[in-house]
C-alpha positions as a LaTeX table, in Angstrom:
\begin{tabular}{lrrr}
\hline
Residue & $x$ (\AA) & $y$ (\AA) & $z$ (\AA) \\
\hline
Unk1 & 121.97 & 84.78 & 80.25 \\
Unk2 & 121.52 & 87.22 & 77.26 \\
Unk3 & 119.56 & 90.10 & 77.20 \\
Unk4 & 117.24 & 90.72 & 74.39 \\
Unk5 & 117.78 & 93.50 & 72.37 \\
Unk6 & 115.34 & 96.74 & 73.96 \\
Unk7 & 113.17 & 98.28 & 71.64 \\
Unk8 & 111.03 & 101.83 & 71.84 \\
Unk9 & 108.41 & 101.74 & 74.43 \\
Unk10 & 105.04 & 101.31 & 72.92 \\
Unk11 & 101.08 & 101.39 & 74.85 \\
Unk12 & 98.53 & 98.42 & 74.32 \\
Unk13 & 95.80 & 97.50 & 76.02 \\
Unk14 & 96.74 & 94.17 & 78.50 \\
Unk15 & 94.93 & 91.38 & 77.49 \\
Unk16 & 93.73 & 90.66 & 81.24 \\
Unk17 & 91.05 & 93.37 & 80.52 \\
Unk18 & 89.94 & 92.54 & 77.09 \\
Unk19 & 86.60 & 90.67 & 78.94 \\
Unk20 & 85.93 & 93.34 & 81.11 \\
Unk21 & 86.24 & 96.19 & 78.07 \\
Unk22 & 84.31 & 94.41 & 75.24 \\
Unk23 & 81.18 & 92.90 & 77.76 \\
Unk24 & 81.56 & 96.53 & 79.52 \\
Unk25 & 81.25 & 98.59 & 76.31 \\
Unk26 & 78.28 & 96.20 & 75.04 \\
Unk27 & 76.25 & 96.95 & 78.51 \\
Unk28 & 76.71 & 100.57 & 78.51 \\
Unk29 & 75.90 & 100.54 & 74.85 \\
Unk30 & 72.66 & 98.91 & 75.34 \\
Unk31 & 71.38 & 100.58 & 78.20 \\
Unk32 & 72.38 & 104.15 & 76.66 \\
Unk33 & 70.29 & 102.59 & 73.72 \\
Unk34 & 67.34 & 101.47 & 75.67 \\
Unk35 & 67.14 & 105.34 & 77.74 \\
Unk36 & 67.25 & 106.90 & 74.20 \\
Unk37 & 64.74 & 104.86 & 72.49 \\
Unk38 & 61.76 & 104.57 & 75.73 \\
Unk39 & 62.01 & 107.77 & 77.50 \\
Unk40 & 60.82 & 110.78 & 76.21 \\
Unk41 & 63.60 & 112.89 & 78.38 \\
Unk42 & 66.95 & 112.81 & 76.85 \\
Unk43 & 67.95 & 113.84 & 79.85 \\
Unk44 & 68.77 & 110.67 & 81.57 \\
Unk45 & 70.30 & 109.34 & 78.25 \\
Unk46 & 73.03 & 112.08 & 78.30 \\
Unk47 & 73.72 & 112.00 & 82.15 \\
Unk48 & 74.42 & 108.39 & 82.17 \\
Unk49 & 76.22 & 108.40 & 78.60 \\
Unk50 & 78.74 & 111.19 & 80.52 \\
Unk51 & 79.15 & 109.39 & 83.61 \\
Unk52 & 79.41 & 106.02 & 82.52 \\
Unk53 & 81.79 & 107.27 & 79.38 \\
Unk54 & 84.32 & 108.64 & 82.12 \\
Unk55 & 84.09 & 105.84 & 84.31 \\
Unk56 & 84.97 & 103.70 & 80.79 \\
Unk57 & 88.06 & 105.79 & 80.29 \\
Unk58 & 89.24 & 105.06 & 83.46 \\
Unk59 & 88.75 & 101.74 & 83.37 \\
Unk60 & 90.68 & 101.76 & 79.94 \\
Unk61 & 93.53 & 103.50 & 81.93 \\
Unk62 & 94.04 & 100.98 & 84.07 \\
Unk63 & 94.55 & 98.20 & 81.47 \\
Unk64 & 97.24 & 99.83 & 79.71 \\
Unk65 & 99.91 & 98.20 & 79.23 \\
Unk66 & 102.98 & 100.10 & 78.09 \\
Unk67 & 105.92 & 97.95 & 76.62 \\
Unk68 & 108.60 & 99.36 & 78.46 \\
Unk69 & 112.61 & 98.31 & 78.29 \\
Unk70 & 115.13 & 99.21 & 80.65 \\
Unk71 & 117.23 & 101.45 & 79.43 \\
Unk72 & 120.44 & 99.78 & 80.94 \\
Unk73 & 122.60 & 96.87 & 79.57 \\
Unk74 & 124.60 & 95.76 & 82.53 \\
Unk75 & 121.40 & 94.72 & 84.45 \\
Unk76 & 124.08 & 92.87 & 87.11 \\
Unk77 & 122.76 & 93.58 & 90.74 \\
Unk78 & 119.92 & 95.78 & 90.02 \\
Unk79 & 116.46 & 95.28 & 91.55 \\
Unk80 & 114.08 & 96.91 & 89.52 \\
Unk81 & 110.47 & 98.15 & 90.86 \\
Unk82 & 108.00 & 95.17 & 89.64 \\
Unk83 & 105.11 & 98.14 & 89.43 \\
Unk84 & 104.06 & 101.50 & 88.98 \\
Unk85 & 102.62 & 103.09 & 92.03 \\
Unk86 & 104.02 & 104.87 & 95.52 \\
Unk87 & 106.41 & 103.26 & 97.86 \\
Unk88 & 104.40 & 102.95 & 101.30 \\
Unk89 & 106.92 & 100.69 & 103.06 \\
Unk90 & 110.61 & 100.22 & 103.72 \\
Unk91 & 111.41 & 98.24 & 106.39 \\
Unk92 & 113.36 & 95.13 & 107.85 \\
Unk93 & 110.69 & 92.42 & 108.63 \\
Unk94 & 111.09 & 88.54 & 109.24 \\
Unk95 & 110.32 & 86.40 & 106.21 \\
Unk96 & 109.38 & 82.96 & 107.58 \\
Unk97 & 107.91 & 81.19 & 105.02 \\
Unk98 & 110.77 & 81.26 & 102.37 \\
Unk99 & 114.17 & 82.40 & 103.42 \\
Unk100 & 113.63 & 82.22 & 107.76 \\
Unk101 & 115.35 & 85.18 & 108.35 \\
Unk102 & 115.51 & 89.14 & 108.46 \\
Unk103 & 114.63 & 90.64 & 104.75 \\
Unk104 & 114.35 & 94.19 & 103.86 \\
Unk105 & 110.61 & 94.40 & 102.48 \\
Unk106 & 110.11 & 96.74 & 99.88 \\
Unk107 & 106.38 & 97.83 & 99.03 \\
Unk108 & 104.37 & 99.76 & 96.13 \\
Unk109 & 100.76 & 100.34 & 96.06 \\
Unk110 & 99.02 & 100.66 & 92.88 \\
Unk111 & 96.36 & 102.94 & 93.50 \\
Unk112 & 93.23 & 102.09 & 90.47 \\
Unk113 & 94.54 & 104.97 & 88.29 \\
Unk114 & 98.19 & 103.16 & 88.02 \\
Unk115 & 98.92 & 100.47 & 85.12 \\
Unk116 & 98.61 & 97.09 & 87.09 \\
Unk117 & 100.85 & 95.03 & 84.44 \\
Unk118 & 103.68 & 93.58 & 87.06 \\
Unk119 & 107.26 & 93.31 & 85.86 \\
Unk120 & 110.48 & 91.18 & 87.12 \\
Unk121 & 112.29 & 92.68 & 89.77 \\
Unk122 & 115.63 & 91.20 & 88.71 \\
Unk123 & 116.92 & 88.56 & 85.95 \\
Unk124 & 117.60 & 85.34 & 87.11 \\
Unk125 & 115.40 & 81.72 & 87.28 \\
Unk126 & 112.26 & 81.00 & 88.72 \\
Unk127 & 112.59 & 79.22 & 91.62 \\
Unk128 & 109.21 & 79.12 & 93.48 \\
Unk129 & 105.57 & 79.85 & 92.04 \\
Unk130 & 102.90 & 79.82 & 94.89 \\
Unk131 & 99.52 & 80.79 & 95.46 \\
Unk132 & 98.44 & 81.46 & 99.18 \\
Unk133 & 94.26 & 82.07 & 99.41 \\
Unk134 & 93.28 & 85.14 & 102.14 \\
Unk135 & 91.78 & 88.22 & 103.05 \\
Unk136 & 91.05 & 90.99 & 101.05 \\
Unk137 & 92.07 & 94.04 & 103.51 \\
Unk138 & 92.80 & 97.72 & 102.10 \\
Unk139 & 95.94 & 97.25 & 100.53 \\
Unk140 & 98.39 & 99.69 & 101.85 \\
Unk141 & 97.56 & 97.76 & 105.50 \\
Unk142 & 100.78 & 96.61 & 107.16 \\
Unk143 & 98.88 & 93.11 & 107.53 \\
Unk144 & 98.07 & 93.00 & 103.76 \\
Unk145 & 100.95 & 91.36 & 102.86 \\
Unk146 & 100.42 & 87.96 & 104.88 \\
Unk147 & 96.81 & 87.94 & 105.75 \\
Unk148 & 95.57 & 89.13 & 102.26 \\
Unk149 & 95.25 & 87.07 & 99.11 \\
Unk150 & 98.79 & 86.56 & 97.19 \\
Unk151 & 100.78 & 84.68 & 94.63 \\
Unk152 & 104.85 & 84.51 & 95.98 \\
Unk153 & 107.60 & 83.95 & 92.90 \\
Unk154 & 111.23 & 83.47 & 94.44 \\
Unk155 & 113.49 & 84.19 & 91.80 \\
Unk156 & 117.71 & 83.33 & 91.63 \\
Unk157 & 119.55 & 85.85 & 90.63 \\
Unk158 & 122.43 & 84.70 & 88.15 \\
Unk159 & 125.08 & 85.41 & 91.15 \\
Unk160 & 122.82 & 83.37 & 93.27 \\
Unk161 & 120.38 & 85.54 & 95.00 \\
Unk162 & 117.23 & 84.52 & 95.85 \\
Unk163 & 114.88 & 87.44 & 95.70 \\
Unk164 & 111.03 & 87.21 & 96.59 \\
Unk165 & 107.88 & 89.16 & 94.95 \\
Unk166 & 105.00 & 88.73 & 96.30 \\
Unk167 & 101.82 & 89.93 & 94.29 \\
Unk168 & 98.86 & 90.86 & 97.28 \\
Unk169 & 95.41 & 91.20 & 95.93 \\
Unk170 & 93.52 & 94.60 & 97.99 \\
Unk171 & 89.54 & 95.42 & 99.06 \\
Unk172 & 88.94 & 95.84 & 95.79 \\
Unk173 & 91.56 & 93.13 & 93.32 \\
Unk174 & 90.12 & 89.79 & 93.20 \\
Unk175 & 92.30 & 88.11 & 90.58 \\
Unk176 & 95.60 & 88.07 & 90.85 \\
Unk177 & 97.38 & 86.78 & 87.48 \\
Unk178 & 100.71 & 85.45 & 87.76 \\
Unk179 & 102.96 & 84.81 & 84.27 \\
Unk180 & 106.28 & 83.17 & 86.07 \\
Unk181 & 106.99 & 79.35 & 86.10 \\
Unk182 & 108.71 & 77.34 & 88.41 \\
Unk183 & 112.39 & 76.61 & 86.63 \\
Unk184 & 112.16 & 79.11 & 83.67 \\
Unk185 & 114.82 & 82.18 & 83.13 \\
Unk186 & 112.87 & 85.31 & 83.70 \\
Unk187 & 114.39 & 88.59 & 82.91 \\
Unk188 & 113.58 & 92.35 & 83.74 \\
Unk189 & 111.40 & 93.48 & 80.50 \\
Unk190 & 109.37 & 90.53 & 81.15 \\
Unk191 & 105.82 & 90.90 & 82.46 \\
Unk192 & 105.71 & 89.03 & 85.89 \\
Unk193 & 101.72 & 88.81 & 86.44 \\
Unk194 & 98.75 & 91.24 & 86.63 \\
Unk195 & 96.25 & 92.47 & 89.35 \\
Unk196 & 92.88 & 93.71 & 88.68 \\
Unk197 & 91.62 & 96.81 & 90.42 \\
Unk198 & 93.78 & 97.90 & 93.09 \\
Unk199 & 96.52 & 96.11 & 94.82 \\
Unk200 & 100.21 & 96.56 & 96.33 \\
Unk201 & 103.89 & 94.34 & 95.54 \\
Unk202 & 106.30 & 93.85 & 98.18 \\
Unk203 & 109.91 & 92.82 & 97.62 \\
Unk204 & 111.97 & 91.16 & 99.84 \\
Unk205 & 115.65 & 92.15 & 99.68 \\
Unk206 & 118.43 & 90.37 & 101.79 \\
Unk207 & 119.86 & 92.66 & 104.56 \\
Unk208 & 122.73 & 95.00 & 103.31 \\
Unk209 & 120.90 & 96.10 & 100.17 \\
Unk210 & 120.94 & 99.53 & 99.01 \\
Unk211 & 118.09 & 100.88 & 99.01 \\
Unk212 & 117.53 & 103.52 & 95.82 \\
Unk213 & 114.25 & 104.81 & 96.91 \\
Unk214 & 112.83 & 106.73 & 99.73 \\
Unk215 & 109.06 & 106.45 & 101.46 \\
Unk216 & 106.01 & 107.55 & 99.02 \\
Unk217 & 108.57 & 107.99 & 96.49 \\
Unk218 & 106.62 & 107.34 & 92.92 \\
Unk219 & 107.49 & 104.09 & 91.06 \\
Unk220 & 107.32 & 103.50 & 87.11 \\
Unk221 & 107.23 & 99.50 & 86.77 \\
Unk222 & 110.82 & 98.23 & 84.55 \\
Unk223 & 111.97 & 101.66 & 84.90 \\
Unk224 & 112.66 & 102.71 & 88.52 \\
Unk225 & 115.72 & 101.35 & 90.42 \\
Unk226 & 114.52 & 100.41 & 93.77 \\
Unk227 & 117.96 & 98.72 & 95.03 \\
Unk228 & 121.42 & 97.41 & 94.18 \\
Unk229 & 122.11 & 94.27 & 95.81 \\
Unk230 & 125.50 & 93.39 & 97.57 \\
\hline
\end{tabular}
């Protein structure tokens, strides 16, 4: 497979949050609109114009979407962390649905300040695209990652490595946006999926991986190294 040529990182807005934005701007807008014009107080007018204006901002935030490229060629073996956000789990766990064996599971929450744009771990094909209806427990919850809402993509590495990602919705996320399609090339650069508000990734790694990252380590999604496989 050849890599496309990288690029200088650039920020956009994702278009996941384009909706929420334009319909959110045109509510606050009118309400700020209806205080100023039929109460005599400006009072309330400039209190909810402040508080709504930050809460806008951060909303903003979290739909950026920075066009990032890894800065390395020779992408051979490298896992690659799928998201921005802190590392809250490293740990050998058995992986029943997919592979039926012992996987190292790597995890990163995105907490609702972090960009929520989801990258590929590795290069490789898509084997498996699923979509598995749940729970919406706190994300970070050890029992998040089955119980919870999620979309699973296996992906083969070109050296024949099948690596899973598993996007897990949280209390808060309630869409879950997945890009990948079954039997397509996928490469790291390549925007995986999206989660709205709050949410976690785990990546299952077979056993003998090296692990590049430590617990509560922070991640930047296409950038950090989490592991070199075998």
């Amino acid at each position: 497979m050849i890599k496309k040529i990288k690029k200088l990182k650039k920020i956009r807005l994702h278009r996941e949050g384009t909706d929420t934005l334009v319909y959110g701007f045109i509510v606050i807008a009118a309400i700020a609109l209806l205080l100023w014009r039929f109460i005599d107080s400006k009072v309330p007018f400039w209190c909810f114009t402040a508080i709504m204006g930050t809460v806008y901002c951060i909303v903003i935030n979290f739909f950026r979407c920075p066009i990032r490229f890894f800065p390395e060629e020779d992408t051979t073996g490298l896992v690659v962390a799928p998201a921005d956000g802190r590392v809250v789990v490293i740990e050998e766990v058995d992986e029943d649905v997919y592979f039926h064996e012992r996987r190292i599971m790597v995890s990163i929450f995105m907490s609702l300040f972090n960009v929520h744009a989801n990258w590929f771990p590795v290069d490789g094909k898509v084997k498996t695209v699923a979509h598995h209806d749940g729970n919406f427990h706190k994300a970070w919850l050890p029992k998040a990652s089955e119980e919870n809402e999620h979309a699973d993509v296996v992906i083969t590495t070109p050296e024949g490595t099948d690596i899973l990602c598993r996007q897990i919705a949280g209390a808060v996320a309630r869409r879950i946006v997945t890009y990948a399609k079954q039997g397509e090339d996928c490469y790291i650069d390549e925007h995986l999926g999206f989660i709205k508000f709050g949410s976690r990734v785990d990546v299952y790694l077979p056993l003998g991986t090296e692990i590049c990252i430590k617990m509560g380590q922070l991640t930047t999604g296409n950038g950090t190294i989490i592991a070199k496989l075998k």
